[in-house]
PDB file of C-alpha atoms in Angstrom:
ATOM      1  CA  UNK A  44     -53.100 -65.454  15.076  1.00 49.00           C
ATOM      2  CA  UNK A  45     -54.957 -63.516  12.377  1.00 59.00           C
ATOM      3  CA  UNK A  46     -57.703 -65.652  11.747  1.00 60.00           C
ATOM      4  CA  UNK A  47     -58.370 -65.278  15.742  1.00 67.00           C
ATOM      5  CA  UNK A  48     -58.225 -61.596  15.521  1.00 68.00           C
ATOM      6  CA  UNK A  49     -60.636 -61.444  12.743  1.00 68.00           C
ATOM      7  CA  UNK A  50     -62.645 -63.763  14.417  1.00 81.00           C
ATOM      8  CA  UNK A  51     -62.849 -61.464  17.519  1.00 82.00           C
ATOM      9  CA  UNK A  52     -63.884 -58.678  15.730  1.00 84.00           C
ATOM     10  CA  UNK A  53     -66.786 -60.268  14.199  1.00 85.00           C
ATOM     11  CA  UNK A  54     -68.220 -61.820  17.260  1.00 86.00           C
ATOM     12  CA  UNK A  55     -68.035 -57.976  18.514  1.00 88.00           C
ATOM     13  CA  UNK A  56     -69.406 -56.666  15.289  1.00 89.00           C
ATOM     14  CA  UNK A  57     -72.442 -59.085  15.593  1.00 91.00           C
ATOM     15  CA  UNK A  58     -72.935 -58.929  19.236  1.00 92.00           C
ATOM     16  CA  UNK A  59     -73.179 -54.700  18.294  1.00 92.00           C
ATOM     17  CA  UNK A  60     -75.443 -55.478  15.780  1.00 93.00           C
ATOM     18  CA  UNK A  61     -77.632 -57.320  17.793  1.00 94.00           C
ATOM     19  CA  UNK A  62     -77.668 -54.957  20.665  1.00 95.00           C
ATOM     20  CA  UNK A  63     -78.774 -52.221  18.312  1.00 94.00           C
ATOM     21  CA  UNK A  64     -81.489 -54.388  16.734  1.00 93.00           C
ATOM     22  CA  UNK A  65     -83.115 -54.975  20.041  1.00 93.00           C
ATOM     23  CA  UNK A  66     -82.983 -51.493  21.211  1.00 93.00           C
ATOM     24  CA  UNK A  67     -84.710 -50.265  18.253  1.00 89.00           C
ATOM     25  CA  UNK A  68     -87.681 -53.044  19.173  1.00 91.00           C
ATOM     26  CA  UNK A  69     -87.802 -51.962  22.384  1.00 91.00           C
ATOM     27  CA  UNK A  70     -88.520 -48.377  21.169  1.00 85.00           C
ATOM     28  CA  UNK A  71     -90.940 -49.290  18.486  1.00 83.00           C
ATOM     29  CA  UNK A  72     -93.065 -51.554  21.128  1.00 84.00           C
ATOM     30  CA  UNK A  73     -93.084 -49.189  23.583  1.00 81.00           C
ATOM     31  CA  UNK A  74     -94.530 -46.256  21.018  1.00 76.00           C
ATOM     32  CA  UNK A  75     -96.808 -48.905  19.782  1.00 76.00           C
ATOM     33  CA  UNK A  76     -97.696 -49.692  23.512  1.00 78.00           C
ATOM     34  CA  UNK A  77     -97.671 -45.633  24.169  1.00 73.00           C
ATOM     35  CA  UNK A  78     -99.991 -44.953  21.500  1.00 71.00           C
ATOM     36  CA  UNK A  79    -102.403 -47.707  22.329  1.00 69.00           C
ATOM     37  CA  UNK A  80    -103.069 -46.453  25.905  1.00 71.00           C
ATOM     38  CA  UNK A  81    -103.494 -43.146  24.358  1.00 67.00           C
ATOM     39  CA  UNK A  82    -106.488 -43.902  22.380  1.00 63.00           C
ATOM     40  CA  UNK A  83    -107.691 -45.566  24.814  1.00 68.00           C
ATOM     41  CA  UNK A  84    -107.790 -42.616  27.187  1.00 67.00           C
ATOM     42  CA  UNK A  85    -109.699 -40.648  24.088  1.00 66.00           C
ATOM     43  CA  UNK A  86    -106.055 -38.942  23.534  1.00 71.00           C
ATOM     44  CA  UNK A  87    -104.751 -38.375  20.170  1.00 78.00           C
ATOM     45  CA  UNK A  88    -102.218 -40.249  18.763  1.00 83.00           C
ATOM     46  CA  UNK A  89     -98.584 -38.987  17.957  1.00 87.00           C
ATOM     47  CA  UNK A  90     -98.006 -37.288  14.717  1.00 90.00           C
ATOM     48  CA  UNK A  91     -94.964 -39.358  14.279  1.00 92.00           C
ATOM     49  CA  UNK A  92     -97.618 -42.452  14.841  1.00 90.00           C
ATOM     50  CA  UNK A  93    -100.021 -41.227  12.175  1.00 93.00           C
ATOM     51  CA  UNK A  94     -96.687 -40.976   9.326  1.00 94.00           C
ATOM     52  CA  UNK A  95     -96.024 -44.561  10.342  1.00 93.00           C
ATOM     53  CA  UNK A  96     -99.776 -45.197   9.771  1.00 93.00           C
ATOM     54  CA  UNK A  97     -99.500 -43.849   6.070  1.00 94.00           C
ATOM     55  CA  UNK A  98     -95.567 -45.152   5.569  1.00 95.00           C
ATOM     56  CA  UNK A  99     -97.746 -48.571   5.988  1.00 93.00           C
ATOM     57  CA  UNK A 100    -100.112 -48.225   2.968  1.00 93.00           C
ATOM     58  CA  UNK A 101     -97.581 -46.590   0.470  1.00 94.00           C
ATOM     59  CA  UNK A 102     -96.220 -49.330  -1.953  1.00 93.00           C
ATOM     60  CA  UNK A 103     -92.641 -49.798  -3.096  1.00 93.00           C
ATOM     61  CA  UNK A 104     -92.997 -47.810  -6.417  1.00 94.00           C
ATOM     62  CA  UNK A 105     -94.916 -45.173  -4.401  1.00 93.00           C
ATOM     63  CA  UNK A 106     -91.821 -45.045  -2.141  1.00 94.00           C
ATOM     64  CA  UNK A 107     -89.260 -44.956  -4.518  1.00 95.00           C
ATOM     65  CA  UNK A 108     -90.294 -41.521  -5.984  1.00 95.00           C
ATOM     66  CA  UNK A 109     -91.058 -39.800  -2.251  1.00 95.00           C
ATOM     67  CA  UNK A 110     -88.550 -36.876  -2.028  1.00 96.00           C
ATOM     68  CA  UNK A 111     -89.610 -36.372   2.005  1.00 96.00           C
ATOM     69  CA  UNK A 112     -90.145 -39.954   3.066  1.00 95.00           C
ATOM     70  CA  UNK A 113     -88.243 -39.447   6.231  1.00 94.00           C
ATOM     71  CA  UNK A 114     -89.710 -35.957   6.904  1.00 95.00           C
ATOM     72  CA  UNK A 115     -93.095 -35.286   4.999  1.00 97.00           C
ATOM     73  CA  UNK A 116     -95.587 -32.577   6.087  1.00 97.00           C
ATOM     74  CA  UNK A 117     -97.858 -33.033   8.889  1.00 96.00           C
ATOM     75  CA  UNK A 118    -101.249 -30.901   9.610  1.00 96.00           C
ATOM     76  CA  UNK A 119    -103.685 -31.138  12.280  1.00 94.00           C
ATOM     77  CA  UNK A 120    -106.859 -29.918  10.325  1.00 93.00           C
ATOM     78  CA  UNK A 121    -110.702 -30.161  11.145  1.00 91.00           C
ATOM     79  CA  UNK A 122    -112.765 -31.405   8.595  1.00 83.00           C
ATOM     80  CA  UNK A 123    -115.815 -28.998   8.139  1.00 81.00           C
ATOM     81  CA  UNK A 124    -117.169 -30.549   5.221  1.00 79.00           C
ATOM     82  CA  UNK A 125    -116.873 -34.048   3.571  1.00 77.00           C
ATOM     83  CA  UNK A 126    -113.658 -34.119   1.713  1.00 80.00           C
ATOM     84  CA  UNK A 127    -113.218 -34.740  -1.399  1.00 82.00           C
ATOM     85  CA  UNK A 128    -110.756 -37.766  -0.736  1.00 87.00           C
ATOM     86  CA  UNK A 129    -110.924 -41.562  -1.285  1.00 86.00           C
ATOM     87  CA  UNK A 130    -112.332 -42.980   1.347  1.00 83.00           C
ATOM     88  CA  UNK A 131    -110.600 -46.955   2.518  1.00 80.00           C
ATOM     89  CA  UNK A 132    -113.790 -47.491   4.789  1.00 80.00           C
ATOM     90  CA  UNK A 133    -117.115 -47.696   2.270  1.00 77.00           C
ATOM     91  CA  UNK A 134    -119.352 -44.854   4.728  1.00 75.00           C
ATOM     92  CA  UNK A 135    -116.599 -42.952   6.712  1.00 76.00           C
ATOM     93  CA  UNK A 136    -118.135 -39.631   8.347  1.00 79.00           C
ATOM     94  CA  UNK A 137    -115.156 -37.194   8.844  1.00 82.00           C
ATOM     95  CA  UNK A 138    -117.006 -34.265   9.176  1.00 86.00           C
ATOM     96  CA  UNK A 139    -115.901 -32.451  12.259  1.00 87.00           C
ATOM     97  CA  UNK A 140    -113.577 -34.539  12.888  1.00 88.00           C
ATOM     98  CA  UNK A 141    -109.823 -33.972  13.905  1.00 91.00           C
ATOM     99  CA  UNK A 142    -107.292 -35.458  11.452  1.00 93.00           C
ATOM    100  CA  UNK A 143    -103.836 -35.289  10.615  1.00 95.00           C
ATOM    101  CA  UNK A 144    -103.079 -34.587   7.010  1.00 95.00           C
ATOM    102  CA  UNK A 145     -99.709 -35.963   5.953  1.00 97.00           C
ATOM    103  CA  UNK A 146     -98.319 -35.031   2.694  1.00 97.00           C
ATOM    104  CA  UNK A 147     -95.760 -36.971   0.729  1.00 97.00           C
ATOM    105  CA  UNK A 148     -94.015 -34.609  -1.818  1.00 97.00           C
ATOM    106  CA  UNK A 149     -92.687 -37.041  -4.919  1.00 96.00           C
ATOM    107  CA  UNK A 150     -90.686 -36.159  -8.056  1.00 96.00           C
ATOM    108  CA  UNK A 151     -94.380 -36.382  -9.900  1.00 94.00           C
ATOM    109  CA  UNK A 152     -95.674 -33.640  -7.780  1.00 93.00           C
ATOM    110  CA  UNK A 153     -95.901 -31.434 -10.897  1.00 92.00           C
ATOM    111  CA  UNK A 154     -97.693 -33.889 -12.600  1.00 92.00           C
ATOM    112  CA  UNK A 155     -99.576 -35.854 -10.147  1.00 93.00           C
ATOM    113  CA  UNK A 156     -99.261 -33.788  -7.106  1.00 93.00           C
ATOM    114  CA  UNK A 157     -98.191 -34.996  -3.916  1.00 96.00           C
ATOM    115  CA  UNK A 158     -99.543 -38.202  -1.666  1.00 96.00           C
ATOM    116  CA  UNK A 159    -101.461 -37.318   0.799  1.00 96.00           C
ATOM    117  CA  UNK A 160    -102.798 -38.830   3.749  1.00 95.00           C
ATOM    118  CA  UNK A 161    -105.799 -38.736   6.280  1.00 94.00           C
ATOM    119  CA  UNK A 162    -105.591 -40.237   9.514  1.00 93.00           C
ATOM    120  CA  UNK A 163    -108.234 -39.726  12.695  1.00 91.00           C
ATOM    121  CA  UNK A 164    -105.962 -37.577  15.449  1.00 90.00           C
ATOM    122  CA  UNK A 165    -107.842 -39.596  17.925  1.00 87.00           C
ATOM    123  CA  UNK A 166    -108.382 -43.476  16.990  1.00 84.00           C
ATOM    124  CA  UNK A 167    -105.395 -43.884  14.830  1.00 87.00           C
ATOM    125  CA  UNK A 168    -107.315 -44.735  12.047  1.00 88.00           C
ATOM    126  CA  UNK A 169    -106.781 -44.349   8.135  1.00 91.00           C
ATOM    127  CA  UNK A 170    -109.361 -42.236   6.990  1.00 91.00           C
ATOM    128  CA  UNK A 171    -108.399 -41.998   3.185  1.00 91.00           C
ATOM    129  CA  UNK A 172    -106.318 -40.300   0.793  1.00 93.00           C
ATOM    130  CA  UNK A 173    -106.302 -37.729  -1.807  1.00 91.00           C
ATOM    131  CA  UNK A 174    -107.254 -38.120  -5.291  1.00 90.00           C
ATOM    132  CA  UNK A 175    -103.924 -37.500  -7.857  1.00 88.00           C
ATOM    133  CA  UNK A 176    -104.575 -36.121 -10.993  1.00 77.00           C
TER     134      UNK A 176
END
C-alpha cells in the first residue's frame, strides 16, 4: 500500500512540475511575442527585455561573479556623443540615439569595474559594452 502512495505522490509532483514549466513558456512567448509587435510599432522595448538581451551575451564565468544578476541597474540614457564602448556591430552610429544602459555590479568591480551593457530602447538591439579595466 506504500509503494502506491508514493507512487501517487509522484505522478502529482510531476504533473505540478509540468504545469509550472508550461506556464512559465507561455509567459516568456508571450513577452517575446509582446516585444516583437512593439518594435514593430517603432515602440521601445521593455527594460526587463533589454536585461534578458545582455543576460544572453554574459558567459558562465562572467555570471558566476555578478552580485545583481537578478536585479542589475537599468538607465534610459541618450547618447550625445560616440561612446567610448566596444562596439559588437563593426560601424554602429549611436549618436542620438535612445539606449538602455544596464549595469552588472560583480565582486571585481573594484578591480575591473562593473559589466555594462548597451542596448537600442527601440529595435532591441545590442549596441556594445563597456571597456573593463
Amino acid at each position: 500500500m506504500r509503494d502506491n502512495e508514493e507512487s501517487d505522490y509522484m505522478k502529482k509532483l510531476r504533473f505540478a512540475i509540468i504545469i509550472v514549466l508550461l506556464v512559465l513558456v507561455v509567459v516568456l512567448v508571450s513577452l517575446y511575442v509582446i516585444d516583437h509587435k512593439r518594435m514593430d510599432n517603432n515602440e521601445p522595448v521593455s527594460p526587463q527585455t533589454a536585461i534578458e538581451i545582455a543576460k544572453s551575451k554574459l558567459d558562465e564565468k562572467s555570471i558566476e561573479t555578478i552580485t545583481n544578476f537578478d536585479n542589475p541597474k537599468v538607465e534610459e540614457i541618450v547618447a550625445d556623443t560616440q561612446l567610448s564602448i566596444y562596439c559588437f556591430e563593426e560601424k554602429a552610429d549611436i549618436v542620438g540615439k535612445e539606449l538602455y544602459e544596464i549595469t552588472f555590479n560583480t565582486i571585481h568591480d573594484g578591480l575591473l569595474g562593473p559589466i555594462v551593457f548597451y542596448v537600442d530602447k527601440m529595435s532591441g538591439t545590442l549596441i556594445g559594452a563597456g571597456f573593463r579595466e
